PDB file of C-alpha atoms in Angstrom:
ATOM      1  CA  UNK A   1      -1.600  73.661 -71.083  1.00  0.00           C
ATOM      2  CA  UNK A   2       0.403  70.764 -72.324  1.00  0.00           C
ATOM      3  CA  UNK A   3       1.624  72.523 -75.582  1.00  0.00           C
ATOM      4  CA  UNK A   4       2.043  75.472 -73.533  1.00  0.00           C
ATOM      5  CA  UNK A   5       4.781  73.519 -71.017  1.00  0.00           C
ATOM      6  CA  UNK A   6       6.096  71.917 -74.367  1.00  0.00           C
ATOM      7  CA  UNK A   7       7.133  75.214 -76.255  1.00  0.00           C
ATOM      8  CA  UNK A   8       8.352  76.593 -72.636  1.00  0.00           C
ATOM      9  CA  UNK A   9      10.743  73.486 -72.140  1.00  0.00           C
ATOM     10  CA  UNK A  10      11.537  73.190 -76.027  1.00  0.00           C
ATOM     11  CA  UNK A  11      12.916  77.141 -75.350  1.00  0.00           C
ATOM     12  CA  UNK A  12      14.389  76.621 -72.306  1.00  0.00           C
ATOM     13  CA  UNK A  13      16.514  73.733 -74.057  1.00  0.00           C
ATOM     14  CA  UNK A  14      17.279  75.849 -77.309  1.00  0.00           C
ATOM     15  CA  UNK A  15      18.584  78.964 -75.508  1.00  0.00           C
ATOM     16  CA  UNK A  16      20.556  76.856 -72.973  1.00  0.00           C
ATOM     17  CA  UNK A  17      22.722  75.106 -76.089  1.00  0.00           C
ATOM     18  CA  UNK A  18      23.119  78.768 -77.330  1.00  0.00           C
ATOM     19  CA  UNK A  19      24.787  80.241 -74.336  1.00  0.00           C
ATOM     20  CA  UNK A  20      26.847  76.968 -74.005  1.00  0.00           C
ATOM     21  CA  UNK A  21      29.094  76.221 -76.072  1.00  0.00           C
ATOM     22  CA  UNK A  22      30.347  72.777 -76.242  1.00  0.00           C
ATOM     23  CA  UNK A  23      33.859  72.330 -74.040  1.00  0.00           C
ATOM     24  CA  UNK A  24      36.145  69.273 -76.066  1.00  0.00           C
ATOM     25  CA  UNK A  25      39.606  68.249 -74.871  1.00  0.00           C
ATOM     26  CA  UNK A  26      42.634  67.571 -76.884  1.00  0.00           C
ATOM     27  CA  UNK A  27      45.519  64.821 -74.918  1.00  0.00           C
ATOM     28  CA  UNK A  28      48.713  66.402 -74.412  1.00  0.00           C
ATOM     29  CA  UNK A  29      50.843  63.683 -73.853  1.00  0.00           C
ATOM     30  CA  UNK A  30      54.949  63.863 -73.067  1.00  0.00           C
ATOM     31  CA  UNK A  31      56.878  63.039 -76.354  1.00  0.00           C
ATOM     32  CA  UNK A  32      58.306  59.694 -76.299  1.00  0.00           C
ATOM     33  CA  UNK A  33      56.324  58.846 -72.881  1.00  0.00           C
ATOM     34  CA  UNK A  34      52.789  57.760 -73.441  1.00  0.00           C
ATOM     35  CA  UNK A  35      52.389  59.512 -70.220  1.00  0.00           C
ATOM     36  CA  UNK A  36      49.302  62.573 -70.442  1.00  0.00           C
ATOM     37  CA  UNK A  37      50.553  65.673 -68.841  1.00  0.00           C
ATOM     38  CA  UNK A  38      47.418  67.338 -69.573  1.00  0.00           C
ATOM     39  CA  UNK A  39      43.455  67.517 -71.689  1.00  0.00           C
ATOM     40  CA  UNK A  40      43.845  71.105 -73.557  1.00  0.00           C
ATOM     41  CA  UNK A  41      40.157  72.080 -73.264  1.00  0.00           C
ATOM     42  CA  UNK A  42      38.982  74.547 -75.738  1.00  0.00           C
ATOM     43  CA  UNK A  43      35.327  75.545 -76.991  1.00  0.00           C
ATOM     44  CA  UNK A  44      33.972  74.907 -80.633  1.00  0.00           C
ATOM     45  CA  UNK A  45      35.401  72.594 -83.397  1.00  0.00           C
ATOM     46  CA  UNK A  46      38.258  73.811 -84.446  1.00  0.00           C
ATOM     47  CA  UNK A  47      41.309  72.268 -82.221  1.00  0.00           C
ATOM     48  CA  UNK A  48      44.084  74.726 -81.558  1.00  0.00           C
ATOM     49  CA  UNK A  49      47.067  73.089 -82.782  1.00  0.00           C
ATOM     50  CA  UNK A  50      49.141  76.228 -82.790  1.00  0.00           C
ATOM     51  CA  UNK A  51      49.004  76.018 -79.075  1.00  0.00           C
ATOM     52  CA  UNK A  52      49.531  72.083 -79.136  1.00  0.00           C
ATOM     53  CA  UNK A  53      52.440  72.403 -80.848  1.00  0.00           C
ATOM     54  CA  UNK A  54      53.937  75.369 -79.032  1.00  0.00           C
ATOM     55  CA  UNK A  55      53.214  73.308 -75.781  1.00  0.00           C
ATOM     56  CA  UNK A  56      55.003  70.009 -77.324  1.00  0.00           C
ATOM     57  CA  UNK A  57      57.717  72.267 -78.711  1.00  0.00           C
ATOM     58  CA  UNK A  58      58.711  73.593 -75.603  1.00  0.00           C
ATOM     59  CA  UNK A  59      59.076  70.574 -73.681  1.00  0.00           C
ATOM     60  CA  UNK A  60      61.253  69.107 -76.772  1.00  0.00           C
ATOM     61  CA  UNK A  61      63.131  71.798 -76.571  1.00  0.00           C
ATOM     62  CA  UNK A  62      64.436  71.189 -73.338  1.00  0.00           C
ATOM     63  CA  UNK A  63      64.436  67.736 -74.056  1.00  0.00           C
ATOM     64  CA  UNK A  64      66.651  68.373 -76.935  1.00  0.00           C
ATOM     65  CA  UNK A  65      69.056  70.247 -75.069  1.00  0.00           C
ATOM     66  CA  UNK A  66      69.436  67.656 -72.432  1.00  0.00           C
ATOM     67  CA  UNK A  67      70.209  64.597 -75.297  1.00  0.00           C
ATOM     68  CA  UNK A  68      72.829  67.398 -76.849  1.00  0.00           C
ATOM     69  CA  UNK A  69      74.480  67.869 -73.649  1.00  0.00           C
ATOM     70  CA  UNK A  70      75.289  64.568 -73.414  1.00  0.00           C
ATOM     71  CA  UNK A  71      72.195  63.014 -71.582  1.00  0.00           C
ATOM     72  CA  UNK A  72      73.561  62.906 -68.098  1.00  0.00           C
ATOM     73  CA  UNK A  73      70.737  61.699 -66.096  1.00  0.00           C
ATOM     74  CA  UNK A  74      71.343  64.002 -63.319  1.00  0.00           C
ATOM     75  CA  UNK A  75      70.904  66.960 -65.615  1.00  0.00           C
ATOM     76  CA  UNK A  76      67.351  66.557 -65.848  1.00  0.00           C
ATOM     77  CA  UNK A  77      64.828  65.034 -63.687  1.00  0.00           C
ATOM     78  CA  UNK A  78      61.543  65.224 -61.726  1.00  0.00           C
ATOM     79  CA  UNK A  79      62.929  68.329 -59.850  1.00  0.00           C
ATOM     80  CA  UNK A  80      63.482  70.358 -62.942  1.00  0.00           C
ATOM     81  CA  UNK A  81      59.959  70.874 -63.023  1.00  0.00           C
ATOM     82  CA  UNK A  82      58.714  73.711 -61.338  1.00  0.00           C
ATOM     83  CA  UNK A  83      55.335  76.009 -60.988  1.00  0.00           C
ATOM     84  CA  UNK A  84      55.458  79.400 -60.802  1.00  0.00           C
ATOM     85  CA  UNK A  85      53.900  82.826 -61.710  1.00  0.00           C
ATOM     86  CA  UNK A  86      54.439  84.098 -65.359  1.00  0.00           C
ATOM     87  CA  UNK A  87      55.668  88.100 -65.112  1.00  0.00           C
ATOM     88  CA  UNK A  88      51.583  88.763 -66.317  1.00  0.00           C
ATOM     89  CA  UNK A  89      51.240  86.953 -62.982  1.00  0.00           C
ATOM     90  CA  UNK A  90      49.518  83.744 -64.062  1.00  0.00           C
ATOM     91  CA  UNK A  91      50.298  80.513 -62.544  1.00  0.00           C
ATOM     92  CA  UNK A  92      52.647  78.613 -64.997  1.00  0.00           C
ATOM     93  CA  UNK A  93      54.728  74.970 -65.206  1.00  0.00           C
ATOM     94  CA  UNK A  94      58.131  75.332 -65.697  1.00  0.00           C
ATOM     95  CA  UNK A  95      60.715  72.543 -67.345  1.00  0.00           C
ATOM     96  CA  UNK A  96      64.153  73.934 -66.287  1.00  0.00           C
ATOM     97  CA  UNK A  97      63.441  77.341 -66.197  1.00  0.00           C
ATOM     98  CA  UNK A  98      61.338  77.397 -69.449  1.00  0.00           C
ATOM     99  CA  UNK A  99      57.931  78.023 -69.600  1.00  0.00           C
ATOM    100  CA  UNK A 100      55.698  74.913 -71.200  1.00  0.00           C
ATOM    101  CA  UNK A 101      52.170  75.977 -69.996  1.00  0.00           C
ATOM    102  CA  UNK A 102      50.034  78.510 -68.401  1.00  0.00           C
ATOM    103  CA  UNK A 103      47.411  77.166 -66.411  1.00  0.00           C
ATOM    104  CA  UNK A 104      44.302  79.450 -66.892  1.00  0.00           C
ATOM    105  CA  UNK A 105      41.118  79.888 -65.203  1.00  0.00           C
ATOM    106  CA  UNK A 106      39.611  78.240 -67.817  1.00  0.00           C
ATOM    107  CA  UNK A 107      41.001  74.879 -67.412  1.00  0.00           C
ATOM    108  CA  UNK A 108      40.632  75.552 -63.497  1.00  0.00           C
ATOM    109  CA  UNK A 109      36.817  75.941 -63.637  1.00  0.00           C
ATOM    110  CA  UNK A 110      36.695  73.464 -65.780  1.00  0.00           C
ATOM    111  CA  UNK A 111      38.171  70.975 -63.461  1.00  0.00           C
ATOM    112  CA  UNK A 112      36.388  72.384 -60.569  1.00  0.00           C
ATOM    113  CA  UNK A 113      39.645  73.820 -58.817  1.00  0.00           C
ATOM    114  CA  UNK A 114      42.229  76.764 -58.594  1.00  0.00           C
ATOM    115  CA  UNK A 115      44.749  76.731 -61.230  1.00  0.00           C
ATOM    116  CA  UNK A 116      47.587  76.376 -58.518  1.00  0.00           C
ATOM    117  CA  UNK A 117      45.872  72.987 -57.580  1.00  0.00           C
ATOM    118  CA  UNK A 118      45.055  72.028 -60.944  1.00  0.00           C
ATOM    119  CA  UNK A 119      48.847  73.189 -61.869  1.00  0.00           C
ATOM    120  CA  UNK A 120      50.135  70.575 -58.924  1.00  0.00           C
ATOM    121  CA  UNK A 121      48.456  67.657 -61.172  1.00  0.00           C
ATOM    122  CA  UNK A 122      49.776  69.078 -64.511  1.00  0.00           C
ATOM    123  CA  UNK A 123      53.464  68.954 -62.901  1.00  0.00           C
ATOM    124  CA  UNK A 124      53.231  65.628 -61.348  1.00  0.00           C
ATOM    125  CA  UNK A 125      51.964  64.148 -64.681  1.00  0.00           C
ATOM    126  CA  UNK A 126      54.820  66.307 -66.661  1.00  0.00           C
ATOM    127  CA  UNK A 127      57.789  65.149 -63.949  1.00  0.00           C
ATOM    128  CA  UNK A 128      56.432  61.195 -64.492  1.00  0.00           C
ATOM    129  CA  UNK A 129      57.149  61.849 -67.948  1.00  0.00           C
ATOM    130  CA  UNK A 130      60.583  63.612 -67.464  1.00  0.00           C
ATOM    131  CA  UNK A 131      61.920  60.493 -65.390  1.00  0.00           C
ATOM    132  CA  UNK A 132      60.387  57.993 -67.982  1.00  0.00           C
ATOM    133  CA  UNK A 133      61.907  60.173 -70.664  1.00  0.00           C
ATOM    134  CA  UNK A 134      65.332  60.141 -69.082  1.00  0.00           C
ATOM    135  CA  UNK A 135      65.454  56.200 -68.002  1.00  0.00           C
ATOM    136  CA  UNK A 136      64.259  55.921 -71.885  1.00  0.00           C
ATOM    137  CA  UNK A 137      67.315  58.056 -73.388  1.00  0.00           C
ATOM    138  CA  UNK A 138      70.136  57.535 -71.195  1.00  0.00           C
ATOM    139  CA  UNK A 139      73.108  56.037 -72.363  1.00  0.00           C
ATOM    140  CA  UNK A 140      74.091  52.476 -71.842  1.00  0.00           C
ATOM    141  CA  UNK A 141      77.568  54.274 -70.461  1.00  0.00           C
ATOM    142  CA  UNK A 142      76.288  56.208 -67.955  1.00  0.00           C
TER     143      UNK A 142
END
């Protein structure tokens, strides 16, 4: 009987771990911030930096715009940052009108919410790093 429960329990744990994979997180911080706008969650080993760095690109691309337009502080800030529905229809945050990051179900069930609420936290972290990005790049002059 005992051996019996052992093998059940000793399957039960083998073909759990095989329908599961393992969930690991990645920061996403705000360049030049040290503030997190989000953990990229993805399954397996192999961390998808071709997504990182599309995320991080977009948000220095804005940010790059702003320092070549002369760095105005009232050209970019908190309010800039937007959600909203991609044209596929998936809830998105926005930096000026550019897209930085779709927030998928995945992350959502993840973090035990809807991705509208989960992309209300994502935004607040990303507009904290917008104003501490602007305060740290604005001119002396202005």
């Amino acid at each position: 009987m005992k051996r019996t429960l052992l093998i059940v329990v000793f399957l039960a744990i083998v073909f759990s771990s095989v329908g599961f994979a393992q969930v690991n997180k990645y920061p996403i911080d705000i360049p030049g911030t040290n503030v997190l706008f989000f953990n990229l969650r993805y399954e397996g080993t192999t961390i998808p930096f071709e997504l990182i760095n599309e995320i991080w690109e977009r948000i220095n691309d804005v940010f790059i715009t702003w320092v070549e337009n002369g760095q105005n502080p009232a050209e970019l800030t908190a309010d800039d940052v937007t959600i909203g529905k991609t044209t596929d229809g998936e809830v998105a945050i926005f930096l000026k009108g550019s897209l930085i990051v779709i927030v998928d179900e995945f992350h959502a069930r993840i973090n035990k919410t809807t991705p509208q609420k989960l992309a209300e936290v994502w935004a607040n972290n990303l507009k904290e790093g917008v104003e501490i990005f602007v305060k740290n790049n604005t001119l002396a002059s202005m």
